[in-house]
PDB file of C-alpha atoms in Angstrom:
ATOM      1  CA  MET A   1     -18.338 135.707   0.748  1.00  0.00           C
ATOM      2  CA  VAL A   2     -17.065 132.807   2.829  1.00  0.00           C
ATOM      3  CA  TYR A   3     -18.390 129.268   2.714  1.00  0.00           C
ATOM      4  CA  HIS A   4     -19.708 128.016   6.036  1.00  0.00           C
ATOM      5  CA  GLY A   5     -19.753 124.288   5.468  1.00  0.00           C
ATOM      6  CA  GLN A   6     -22.808 122.810   7.185  1.00  0.00           C
ATOM      7  CA  ARG A   7     -25.579 125.397   7.558  1.00  0.00           C
ATOM      8  CA  ARG A   8     -28.334 125.425  10.136  1.00  0.00           C
ATOM      9  CA  SER A   9     -31.774 124.649   8.741  1.00  0.00           C
ATOM     10  CA  LEU A  10     -34.069 127.657   9.045  1.00  0.00           C
ATOM     11  CA  LEU A  11     -37.127 125.508   8.521  1.00  0.00           C
ATOM     12  CA  GLN A  12     -36.059 123.261  11.395  1.00  0.00           C
ATOM     13  CA  LEU A  13     -35.525 126.346  13.535  1.00  0.00           C
ATOM     14  CA  PHE A  14     -39.102 127.458  12.873  1.00  0.00           C
ATOM     15  CA  GLU A  15     -40.304 124.008  13.935  1.00  0.00           C
ATOM     16  CA  ASP A  16     -38.151 123.765  17.035  1.00  0.00           C
ATOM     17  CA  GLN A  17     -38.599 127.261  18.456  1.00  0.00           C
ATOM     18  CA  PRO A  18     -42.098 128.741  18.783  1.00  0.00           C
ATOM     19  CA  ARG A  19     -40.965 132.345  19.297  1.00  0.00           C
ATOM     20  CA  LEU A  20     -38.081 133.622  17.211  1.00  0.00           C
ATOM     21  CA  ASN A  21     -36.103 136.844  17.697  1.00  0.00           C
ATOM     22  CA  VAL A  22     -35.040 138.376  14.400  1.00  0.00           C
ATOM     23  CA  CYS A  23     -32.731 141.220  13.387  1.00  0.00           C
ATOM     24  CA  ALA A  24     -34.340 143.160  10.541  1.00  0.00           C
ATOM     25  CA  PRO A  25     -32.706 144.130   7.251  1.00  0.00           C
ATOM     26  CA  MET A  26     -31.351 147.659   7.722  1.00  0.00           C
ATOM     27  CA  VAL A  27     -29.630 149.660   4.997  1.00  0.00           C
ATOM     28  CA  ARG A  28     -25.939 150.113   5.972  1.00  0.00           C
ATOM     29  CA  TYR A  29     -26.479 148.787   9.484  1.00  0.00           C
ATOM     30  CA  SER A  30     -27.331 145.064   9.537  1.00  0.00           C
ATOM     31  CA  LYS A  31     -23.907 144.062   8.239  1.00  0.00           C
ATOM     32  CA  GLY A  32     -21.592 141.325   9.475  1.00  0.00           C
ATOM     33  CA  ALA A  33     -20.113 142.938  12.583  1.00  0.00           C
ATOM     34  CA  PHE A  34     -23.505 144.032  13.913  1.00  0.00           C
ATOM     35  CA  ARG A  35     -25.135 140.688  13.052  1.00  0.00           C
ATOM     36  CA  GLU A  36     -22.496 138.879  15.085  1.00  0.00           C
ATOM     37  CA  VAL A  37     -23.031 141.118  18.106  1.00  0.00           C
ATOM     38  CA  VAL A  38     -26.822 140.757  18.236  1.00  0.00           C
ATOM     39  CA  ARG A  39     -26.470 136.968  17.987  1.00  0.00           C
ATOM     40  CA  ASP A  40     -24.663 137.110  21.339  1.00  0.00           C
ATOM     41  CA  TYR A  41     -27.849 138.585  22.811  1.00  0.00           C
ATOM     42  CA  ASN A  42     -30.565 136.097  21.846  1.00  0.00           C
ATOM     43  CA  VAL A  43     -31.123 137.002  18.189  1.00  0.00           C
ATOM     44  CA  ASP A  44     -31.995 133.756  16.389  1.00  0.00           C
ATOM     45  CA  ILE A  45     -32.014 134.958  12.751  1.00  0.00           C
ATOM     46  CA  ALA A  46     -30.312 137.993  11.198  1.00  0.00           C
ATOM     47  CA  TYR A  47     -31.001 139.612   7.823  1.00  0.00           C
ATOM     48  CA  THR A  48     -28.556 141.439   5.581  1.00  0.00           C
ATOM     49  CA  PRO A  49     -29.337 144.962   4.380  1.00  0.00           C
ATOM     50  CA  MET A  50     -31.506 145.070   1.259  1.00  0.00           C
ATOM     51  CA  ILE A  51     -29.460 144.237  -1.856  1.00  0.00           C
ATOM     52  CA  LEU A  52     -30.474 145.158  -5.415  1.00  0.00           C
ATOM     53  CA  ALA A  53     -30.687 141.839  -7.248  1.00  0.00           C
ATOM     54  CA  ASP A  54     -29.890 143.205 -10.703  1.00  0.00           C
ATOM     55  CA  VAL A  55     -26.735 144.949  -9.459  1.00  0.00           C
ATOM     56  CA  PHE A  56     -25.637 141.965  -7.368  1.00  0.00           C
ATOM     57  CA  LYS A  57     -25.886 139.472 -10.213  1.00  0.00           C
ATOM     58  CA  SER A  58     -24.044 141.776 -12.632  1.00  0.00           C
ATOM     59  CA  SER A  59     -21.260 143.249 -10.493  1.00  0.00           C
ATOM     60  CA  GLU A  60     -18.386 141.427  -8.796  1.00  0.00           C
ATOM     61  CA  PHE A  61     -17.702 144.647  -6.880  1.00  0.00           C
ATOM     62  CA  ALA A  62     -21.268 144.683  -5.524  1.00  0.00           C
ATOM     63  CA  ARG A  63     -20.981 141.048  -4.450  1.00  0.00           C
ATOM     64  CA  GLN A  64     -17.940 141.888  -2.333  1.00  0.00           C
ATOM     65  CA  ASP A  65     -20.196 143.960  -0.065  1.00  0.00           C
ATOM     66  CA  TYR A  66     -21.781 140.785   1.299  1.00  0.00           C
ATOM     67  CA  THR A  67     -19.483 139.027   3.752  1.00  0.00           C
ATOM     68  CA  THR A  68     -20.268 136.192   6.115  1.00  0.00           C
ATOM     69  CA  ASN A  69     -18.499 133.579   8.227  1.00  0.00           C
ATOM     70  CA  ASP A  70     -19.113 130.645  10.553  1.00  0.00           C
ATOM     71  CA  ARG A  71     -20.382 132.912  13.356  1.00  0.00           C
ATOM     72  CA  ASP A  72     -22.982 134.520  11.097  1.00  0.00           C
ATOM     73  CA  CYS A  73     -25.586 131.787  11.011  1.00  0.00           C
ATOM     74  CA  PRO A  74     -28.408 131.582  10.218  1.00  0.00           C
ATOM     75  CA  VAL A  75     -28.359 134.567   7.885  1.00  0.00           C
ATOM     76  CA  VAL A  76     -31.062 135.620   5.420  1.00  0.00           C
ATOM     77  CA  VAL A  77     -30.003 137.623   2.376  1.00  0.00           C
ATOM     78  CA  GLN A  78     -32.663 140.136   1.386  1.00  0.00           C
ATOM     79  CA  PHE A  79     -32.996 141.127  -2.255  1.00  0.00           C
ATOM     80  CA  ALA A  80     -35.062 143.830  -3.932  1.00  0.00           C
ATOM     81  CA  ALA A  81     -36.153 143.003  -7.479  1.00  0.00           C
ATOM     82  CA  HIS A  82     -38.951 143.324  -9.997  1.00  0.00           C
ATOM     83  CA  ASP A  83     -37.640 140.811 -12.533  1.00  0.00           C
ATOM     84  CA  PRO A  84     -37.803 137.074 -11.678  1.00  0.00           C
ATOM     85  CA  ILE A  85     -34.707 136.210 -13.729  1.00  0.00           C
ATOM     86  CA  ASP A  86     -32.556 138.855 -12.023  1.00  0.00           C
ATOM     87  CA  LEU A  87     -33.716 137.610  -8.641  1.00  0.00           C
ATOM     88  CA  ALA A  88     -33.080 133.963  -9.498  1.00  0.00           C
ATOM     89  CA  HIS A  89     -29.545 134.714 -10.763  1.00  0.00           C
ATOM     90  CA  ALA A  90     -28.716 136.696  -7.620  1.00  0.00           C
ATOM     91  CA  ALA A  91     -30.158 133.951  -5.417  1.00  0.00           C
ATOM     92  CA  GLN A  92     -28.063 131.297  -7.152  1.00  0.00           C
ATOM     93  CA  LEU A  93     -24.884 133.300  -6.592  1.00  0.00           C
ATOM     94  CA  VAL A  94     -25.494 133.778  -2.893  1.00  0.00           C
ATOM     95  CA  ALA A  95     -27.162 130.458  -2.014  1.00  0.00           C
ATOM     96  CA  PRO A  96     -23.951 128.603  -1.036  1.00  0.00           C
ATOM     97  CA  TYR A  97     -23.219 131.347   1.489  1.00  0.00           C
ATOM     98  CA  ALA A  98     -26.651 131.916   3.011  1.00  0.00           C
ATOM     99  CA  ASP A  99     -29.436 130.145   4.890  1.00  0.00           C
ATOM    100  CA  GLY A 100     -32.377 131.865   3.245  1.00  0.00           C
ATOM    101  CA  ILE A 101     -33.456 134.364   0.571  1.00  0.00           C
ATOM    102  CA  ASP A 102     -35.956 137.135   1.267  1.00  0.00           C
ATOM    103  CA  LEU A 103     -37.784 139.244  -1.312  1.00  0.00           C
ATOM    104  CA  ASN A 104     -38.357 142.826  -0.181  1.00  0.00           C
ATOM    105  CA  CYS A 105     -41.945 143.802  -0.921  1.00  0.00           C
ATOM    106  CA  GLY A 106     -42.170 146.570   1.641  1.00  0.00           C
ATOM    107  CA  CYS A 107     -39.444 149.213   1.242  1.00  0.00           C
ATOM    108  CA  PRO A 108     -41.351 152.530   1.513  1.00  0.00           C
ATOM    109  CA  GLN A 109     -38.713 154.793  -0.043  1.00  0.00           C
ATOM    110  CA  LYS A 110     -39.874 156.878  -3.015  1.00  0.00           C
ATOM    111  CA  TRP A 111     -36.815 155.931  -5.078  1.00  0.00           C
ATOM    112  CA  ALA A 112     -37.598 152.245  -4.550  1.00  0.00           C
ATOM    113  CA  TYR A 113     -41.193 152.721  -5.657  1.00  0.00           C
ATOM    114  CA  LYS A 114     -40.001 154.445  -8.848  1.00  0.00           C
ATOM    115  CA  GLU A 115     -37.662 151.488  -9.494  1.00  0.00           C
ATOM    116  CA  ARG A 116     -40.649 149.114  -9.170  1.00  0.00           C
ATOM    117  CA  ILE A 117     -39.267 147.357  -6.116  1.00  0.00           C
ATOM    118  CA  GLY A 118     -40.187 147.169  -2.437  1.00  0.00           C
ATOM    119  CA  ALA A 119     -43.690 148.428  -1.602  1.00  0.00           C
ATOM    120  CA  TYR A 120     -44.388 148.860  -5.324  1.00  0.00           C
ATOM    121  CA  LEU A 121     -45.022 145.102  -5.360  1.00  0.00           C
ATOM    122  CA  SER A 122     -47.832 145.296  -2.792  1.00  0.00           C
ATOM    123  CA  ASP A 123     -50.307 145.971  -5.630  1.00  0.00           C
ATOM    124  CA  ARG A 124     -48.838 143.253  -7.859  1.00  0.00           C
ATOM    125  CA  PRO A 125     -49.313 139.855  -6.251  1.00  0.00           C
ATOM    126  CA  GLU A 126     -48.862 138.145  -9.624  1.00  0.00           C
ATOM    127  CA  VAL A 127     -45.320 139.565  -9.918  1.00  0.00           C
ATOM    128  CA  VAL A 128     -44.491 138.407  -6.389  1.00  0.00           C
ATOM    129  CA  ARG A 129     -45.929 134.990  -7.246  1.00  0.00           C
ATOM    130  CA  ASP A 130     -43.710 134.703 -10.313  1.00  0.00           C
ATOM    131  CA  MET A 131     -40.580 135.779  -8.452  1.00  0.00           C
ATOM    132  CA  VAL A 132     -41.159 133.345  -5.592  1.00  0.00           C
ATOM    133  CA  ARG A 133     -41.806 130.525  -8.045  1.00  0.00           C
ATOM    134  CA  THR A 134     -38.642 131.302 -10.015  1.00  0.00           C
ATOM    135  CA  VAL A 135     -36.440 131.494  -6.915  1.00  0.00           C
ATOM    136  CA  LYS A 136     -37.868 128.273  -5.491  1.00  0.00           C
ATOM    137  CA  SER A 137     -37.003 126.496  -8.742  1.00  0.00           C
ATOM    138  CA  ALA A 138     -33.494 128.005  -8.828  1.00  0.00           C
ATOM    139  CA  VAL A 139     -32.170 127.355  -5.296  1.00  0.00           C
ATOM    140  CA  SER A 140     -32.660 124.798  -2.562  1.00  0.00           C
ATOM    141  CA  ILE A 141     -32.509 127.138   0.441  1.00  0.00           C
ATOM    142  CA  PRO A 142     -35.723 128.614   1.907  1.00  0.00           C
ATOM    143  CA  CYS A 143     -37.390 131.705   0.442  1.00  0.00           C
ATOM    144  CA  SER A 144     -39.516 134.312   2.207  1.00  0.00           C
ATOM    145  CA  VAL A 145     -41.192 137.636   1.482  1.00  0.00           C
ATOM    146  CA  LYS A 146     -41.320 140.778   3.615  1.00  0.00           C
ATOM    147  CA  ILE A 147     -44.354 142.985   3.091  1.00  0.00           C
ATOM    148  CA  ARG A 148     -46.209 145.947   4.535  1.00  0.00           C
ATOM    149  CA  LYS A 149     -49.857 146.552   5.210  1.00  0.00           C
ATOM    150  CA  HIS A 150     -51.498 147.649   1.953  1.00  0.00           C
ATOM    151  CA  PRO A 151     -52.184 151.402   2.019  1.00  0.00           C
ATOM    152  CA  THR A 152     -55.869 151.187   1.126  1.00  0.00           C
ATOM    153  CA  ASP A 153     -57.154 147.619   0.896  1.00  0.00           C
ATOM    154  CA  VAL A 154     -56.365 144.876   3.406  1.00  0.00           C
ATOM    155  CA  ARG A 155     -57.736 142.326   0.939  1.00  0.00           C
ATOM    156  CA  GLN A 156     -54.738 143.100  -1.277  1.00  0.00           C
ATOM    157  CA  THR A 157     -52.451 142.193   1.624  1.00  0.00           C
ATOM    158  CA  VAL A 158     -54.207 138.860   2.039  1.00  0.00           C
ATOM    159  CA  GLU A 159     -54.115 138.169  -1.696  1.00  0.00           C
ATOM    160  CA  LEU A 160     -50.399 138.899  -1.783  1.00  0.00           C
ATOM    161  CA  VAL A 161     -49.508 136.436   0.974  1.00  0.00           C
ATOM    162  CA  ARG A 162     -51.859 133.741  -0.296  1.00  0.00           C
ATOM    163  CA  ARG A 163     -50.323 133.830  -3.774  1.00  0.00           C
ATOM    164  CA  ALA A 164     -46.847 133.743  -2.286  1.00  0.00           C
ATOM    165  CA  GLN A 165     -47.780 130.725  -0.204  1.00  0.00           C
ATOM    166  CA  MET A 166     -49.219 128.938  -3.251  1.00  0.00           C
ATOM    167  CA  MET A 167     -45.800 129.250  -4.919  1.00  0.00           C
ATOM    168  CA  GLY A 168     -44.061 127.689  -1.936  1.00  0.00           C
ATOM    169  CA  VAL A 169     -42.807 130.637   0.143  1.00  0.00           C
ATOM    170  CA  ASP A 170     -41.424 129.268   3.419  1.00  0.00           C
ATOM    171  CA  TRP A 171     -42.353 132.138   5.744  1.00  0.00           C
ATOM    172  CA  ILE A 172     -43.714 135.680   5.604  1.00  0.00           C
ATOM    173  CA  THR A 173     -42.785 138.861   7.457  1.00  0.00           C
ATOM    174  CA  ILE A 174     -45.290 141.687   7.730  1.00  0.00           C
ATOM    175  CA  HIS A 175     -44.721 145.236   8.906  1.00  0.00           C
ATOM    176  CA  GLY A 176     -47.911 146.557  10.476  1.00  0.00           C
ATOM    177  CA  ARG A 177     -47.817 149.995   8.830  1.00  0.00           C
ATOM    178  CA  THR A 178     -48.397 151.201   5.285  1.00  0.00           C
ATOM    179  CA  ARG A 179     -45.585 152.739   3.263  1.00  0.00           C
ATOM    180  CA  HIS A 180     -47.100 156.176   3.865  1.00  0.00           C
ATOM    181  CA  GLN A 181     -47.234 155.962   7.658  1.00  0.00           C
ATOM    182  CA  LYS A 182     -44.578 157.414   9.951  1.00  0.00           C
ATOM    183  CA  SER A 183     -42.652 155.164  12.300  1.00  0.00           C
ATOM    184  CA  THR A 184     -44.266 156.976  15.235  1.00  0.00           C
ATOM    185  CA  GLU A 185     -47.766 155.832  14.257  1.00  0.00           C
ATOM    186  CA  PRO A 186     -49.247 152.763  15.976  1.00  0.00           C
ATOM    187  CA  ILE A 187     -48.764 149.279  14.571  1.00  0.00           C
ATOM    188  CA  ASP A 188     -51.909 147.619  13.188  1.00  0.00           C
ATOM    189  CA  TYR A 189     -52.122 144.379  15.159  1.00  0.00           C
ATOM    190  CA  ASP A 190     -55.311 143.396  13.335  1.00  0.00           C
ATOM    191  CA  VAL A 191     -53.745 143.209   9.881  1.00  0.00           C
ATOM    192  CA  ILE A 192     -50.812 141.208  11.233  1.00  0.00           C
ATOM    193  CA  LYS A 193     -53.219 138.807  12.910  1.00  0.00           C
ATOM    194  CA  LEU A 194     -55.226 138.539   9.676  1.00  0.00           C
ATOM    195  CA  VAL A 195     -52.104 137.593   7.714  1.00  0.00           C
ATOM    196  CA  LYS A 196     -51.219 134.990  10.339  1.00  0.00           C
ATOM    197  CA  GLU A 197     -54.715 133.506  10.071  1.00  0.00           C
ATOM    198  CA  SER A 198     -54.715 133.573   6.250  1.00  0.00           C
ATOM    199  CA  VAL A 199     -51.669 131.353   5.667  1.00  0.00           C
ATOM    200  CA  SER A 200     -50.266 128.144   7.081  1.00  0.00           C
ATOM    201  CA  VAL A 201     -46.564 129.097   6.853  1.00  0.00           C
ATOM    202  CA  PRO A 202     -44.800 130.850   9.763  1.00  0.00           C
ATOM    203  CA  VAL A 203     -45.330 134.605  10.069  1.00  0.00           C
ATOM    204  CA  LEU A 204     -42.946 137.147  11.579  1.00  0.00           C
ATOM    205  CA  ALA A 205     -44.134 140.581  12.720  1.00  0.00           C
ATOM    206  CA  ASN A 206     -42.144 143.793  12.305  1.00  0.00           C
ATOM    207  CA  GLY A 207     -42.664 147.256  13.749  1.00  0.00           C
ATOM    208  CA  SER A 208     -42.169 149.088  17.068  1.00  0.00           C
ATOM    209  CA  ILE A 209     -40.287 146.349  18.917  1.00  0.00           C
ATOM    210  CA  PHE A 210     -38.115 148.204  21.442  1.00  0.00           C
ATOM    211  CA  THR A 211     -38.501 146.045  24.578  1.00  0.00           C
ATOM    212  CA  LEU A 212     -39.385 142.505  25.578  1.00  0.00           C
ATOM    213  CA  ALA A 213     -42.770 143.897  26.628  1.00  0.00           C
ATOM    214  CA  ASP A 214     -43.329 145.133  23.059  1.00  0.00           C
ATOM    215  CA  ALA A 215     -42.513 141.667  21.760  1.00  0.00           C
ATOM    216  CA  GLU A 216     -44.886 140.048  24.238  1.00  0.00           C
ATOM    217  CA  ALA A 217     -47.680 142.443  23.231  1.00  0.00           C
ATOM    218  CA  MET A 218     -47.109 141.518  19.584  1.00  0.00           C
ATOM    219  CA  TYR A 219     -47.417 137.804  20.367  1.00  0.00           C
ATOM    220  CA  GLU A 220     -50.490 138.284  22.515  1.00  0.00           C
ATOM    221  CA  ASN A 221     -52.297 140.426  19.934  1.00  0.00           C
ATOM    222  CA  THR A 222     -51.374 138.565  16.747  1.00  0.00           C
ATOM    223  CA  GLY A 223     -50.278 134.979  17.462  1.00  0.00           C
ATOM    224  CA  VAL A 224     -47.219 135.284  15.174  1.00  0.00           C
ATOM    225  CA  ASP A 225     -44.256 132.910  15.190  1.00  0.00           C
ATOM    226  CA  GLY A 226     -41.561 135.519  15.776  1.00  0.00           C
ATOM    227  CA  VAL A 227     -40.825 139.225  16.045  1.00  0.00           C
ATOM    228  CA  MET A 228     -38.388 141.311  14.027  1.00  0.00           C
ATOM    229  CA  ALA A 229     -36.726 144.452  15.384  1.00  0.00           C
ATOM    230  CA  ALA A 230     -34.864 147.207  13.540  1.00  0.00           C
ATOM    231  CA  ARG A 231     -34.592 150.541  15.375  1.00  0.00           C
ATOM    232  CA  GLY A 232     -34.982 148.746  18.694  1.00  0.00           C
ATOM    233  CA  LEU A 233     -31.848 146.683  18.053  1.00  0.00           C
ATOM    234  CA  LEU A 234     -29.912 149.673  16.764  1.00  0.00           C
ATOM    235  CA  GLN A 235     -30.599 151.461  20.040  1.00  0.00           C
ATOM    236  CA  ASN A 236     -30.086 148.347  22.155  1.00  0.00           C
ATOM    237  CA  PRO A 237     -28.495 145.271  20.526  1.00  0.00           C
ATOM    238  CA  ALA A 238     -29.114 143.414  23.819  1.00  0.00           C
ATOM    239  CA  LEU A 239     -32.871 144.028  23.612  1.00  0.00           C
ATOM    240  CA  PHE A 240     -33.830 140.355  23.285  1.00  0.00           C
ATOM    241  CA  ALA A 241     -31.592 139.422  26.224  1.00  0.00           C
ATOM    242  CA  GLY A 242     -33.749 141.588  28.476  1.00  0.00           C
ATOM    243  CA  PHE A 243     -31.444 144.599  28.885  1.00  0.00           C
ATOM    244  CA  GLU A 244     -33.246 147.939  29.162  1.00  0.00           C
ATOM    245  CA  GLN A 245     -30.308 149.792  27.605  1.00  0.00           C
ATOM    246  CA  THR A 246     -27.143 148.734  25.827  1.00  0.00           C
ATOM    247  CA  PRO A 247     -24.615 147.275  28.284  1.00  0.00           C
ATOM    248  CA  LEU A 248     -21.078 148.580  27.911  1.00  0.00           C
ATOM    249  CA  ALA A 249     -19.859 145.029  27.279  1.00  0.00           C
ATOM    250  CA  CYS A 250     -22.057 144.992  24.182  1.00  0.00           C
ATOM    251  CA  VAL A 251     -20.580 148.276  22.952  1.00  0.00           C
ATOM    252  CA  GLU A 252     -17.100 146.835  23.456  1.00  0.00           C
ATOM    253  CA  LYS A 253     -18.003 143.718  21.465  1.00  0.00           C
ATOM    254  CA  TYR A 254     -19.234 145.867  18.622  1.00  0.00           C
ATOM    255  CA  VAL A 255     -16.089 148.005  18.674  1.00  0.00           C
ATOM    256  CA  ASP A 256     -13.855 144.920  18.433  1.00  0.00           C
ATOM    257  CA  ARG A 257     -15.820 143.358  15.597  1.00  0.00           C
ATOM    258  CA  ALA A 258     -16.377 146.570  13.670  1.00  0.00           C
ATOM    259  CA  LEU A 259     -12.652 147.282  13.675  1.00  0.00           C
ATOM    260  CA  ALA A 260     -11.866 143.705  12.640  1.00  0.00           C
ATOM    261  CA  TYR A 261     -14.245 144.082   9.694  1.00  0.00           C
ATOM    262  CA  GLY A 262     -12.846 147.455   8.623  1.00  0.00           C
ATOM    263  CA  THR A 263     -16.196 149.174   9.125  1.00  0.00           C
ATOM    264  CA  PRO A 264     -16.299 152.667   7.571  1.00  0.00           C
ATOM    265  CA  THR A 265     -16.078 155.459  10.124  1.00  0.00           C
ATOM    266  CA  PHE A 266     -19.527 156.932   9.454  1.00  0.00           C
ATOM    267  CA  ILE A 267     -21.226 153.565  10.006  1.00  0.00           C
ATOM    268  CA  PHE A 268     -19.074 152.837  13.075  1.00  0.00           C
ATOM    269  CA  HIS A 269     -19.896 156.265  14.506  1.00  0.00           C
ATOM    270  CA  HIS A 270     -23.619 155.909  13.891  1.00  0.00           C
ATOM    271  CA  HIS A 271     -23.803 152.459  15.481  1.00  0.00           C
ATOM    272  CA  VAL A 272     -21.988 153.586  18.631  1.00  0.00           C
ATOM    273  CA  MET A 273     -24.133 156.729  18.810  1.00  0.00           C
ATOM    274  CA  TYR A 274     -27.327 154.695  18.558  1.00  0.00           C
ATOM    275  CA  MET A 275     -26.142 152.280  21.250  1.00  0.00           C
ATOM    276  CA  MET A 276     -25.035 154.959  23.706  1.00  0.00           C
ATOM    277  CA  GLU A 277     -27.627 157.659  23.118  1.00  0.00           C
ATOM    278  CA  SER A 278     -29.534 156.769  26.280  1.00  0.00           C
ATOM    279  CA  ILE A 279     -26.315 156.662  28.320  1.00  0.00           C
ATOM    280  CA  MET A 280     -24.801 159.976  27.231  1.00  0.00           C
ATOM    281  CA  SER A 281     -25.868 163.378  28.484  1.00  0.00           C
ATOM    282  CA  PRO A 282     -27.157 165.907  25.921  1.00  0.00           C
ATOM    283  CA  VAL A 283     -23.852 167.800  26.111  1.00  0.00           C
ATOM    284  CA  GLU A 284     -21.823 164.644  25.563  1.00  0.00           C
ATOM    285  CA  ARG A 285     -24.002 163.630  22.616  1.00  0.00           C
ATOM    286  CA  LYS A 286     -23.200 166.932  20.919  1.00  0.00           C
ATOM    287  CA  THR A 287     -19.493 166.385  21.510  1.00  0.00           C
ATOM    288  CA  PHE A 288     -19.629 162.800  20.296  1.00  0.00           C
ATOM    289  CA  ASN A 289     -21.525 163.768  17.152  1.00  0.00           C
ATOM    290  CA  CYS A 290     -18.627 166.022  16.167  1.00  0.00           C
ATOM    291  CA  LEU A 291     -16.062 163.201  16.240  1.00  0.00           C
ATOM    292  CA  SER A 292     -14.996 162.588  12.672  1.00  0.00           C
ATOM    293  CA  SER A 293     -12.444 159.787  12.814  1.00  0.00           C
ATOM    294  CA  THR A 294     -12.294 156.261  14.182  1.00  0.00           C
ATOM    295  CA  PRO A 295      -9.281 157.067  16.456  1.00  0.00           C
ATOM    296  CA  ALA A 296     -11.216 160.003  17.957  1.00  0.00           C
ATOM    297  CA  ILE A 297     -14.203 157.765  18.667  1.00  0.00           C
ATOM    298  CA  LEU A 298     -11.968 155.118  20.248  1.00  0.00           C
ATOM    299  CA  ASP A 299     -10.241 157.735  22.379  1.00  0.00           C
ATOM    300  CA  HIS A 300     -13.590 159.040  23.644  1.00  0.00           C
ATOM    301  CA  LEU A 301     -14.833 155.554  24.528  1.00  0.00           C
ATOM    302  CA  SER A 302     -11.581 154.712  26.304  1.00  0.00           C
ATOM    303  CA  ARG A 303     -11.356 157.989  28.211  1.00  0.00           C
ATOM    304  CA  TYR A 304     -14.942 158.193  29.463  1.00  0.00           C
ATOM    305  CA  TYR A 305     -16.112 154.573  29.573  1.00  0.00           C
ATOM    306  CA  GLY A 306     -12.987 152.446  29.833  1.00  0.00           C
ATOM    307  CA  ILE A 307     -13.889 150.726  26.574  1.00  0.00           C
ATOM    308  CA  GLY A 308     -10.853 149.468  24.724  1.00  0.00           C
ATOM    309  CA  HIS A 309     -10.498 147.049  21.862  1.00  0.00           C
ATOM    310  CA  SER A 310      -8.567 143.880  21.154  1.00  0.00           C
ATOM    311  CA  GLU A 311      -5.520 144.184  18.930  1.00  0.00           C
TER     312      GLU A 311
END
């Protein structure tokens, strides 16, 4: 972790800018190099991947996985937790190097549910209340929660966000699908709108944002304060700058920054594949998928697209 010096106020950003573009927390993918690239293309706020609070507060090795610098601002560190003390300790450790803390209350993975984190908390608003209260008393930076639509009872969704607001949460992000729904199923605009109307803090909406038109539809149907993209930004980091597909200059920026950060080959390969999937032919995609080393990937990009990298 690297100290930034003066940080940008997230709360002031919410006041100053009525529509915010946000990079979602993505396991393995929303790390430093990628966060820096999307900021060059109109992303206002970027989240880290989900971090397990109990591991982070106990392990120096785990803490080394979070890196940041002066170009990575504002950044929100997302934690998964079920114990308020674990969350507060993790938040205190990271607070000098972050602009906000987010509590994951929406991860749909089965392993997360068994660990009593993520979407497990959607039925336990009192636990979310206690964790928000504890974090707010432990650190001075803003705190948010990220939730999903409740699988059976929308009233539970409303109760969850109202209790979080009572404890001082600074903003809320809602994904408009339940934890059981596939990513191909439609987003529920109505539940997102209901959350927006049920609280007075800013609300961000997550789910199926792949183009500026998708973002505009979300605003028009829900009245939220910002939109958060995940898969859309993986496929096109320049999404919020109005590009219909990833420009090669964006790929080159990612290559430079990923190499500078020492990004593992499998993550580097996946990012480039996501970005260039719409550009490559089916035959080329098969060839590219077989590349197993960073030099091989760099050679392919240089040979076929003229993409090099800074030394």
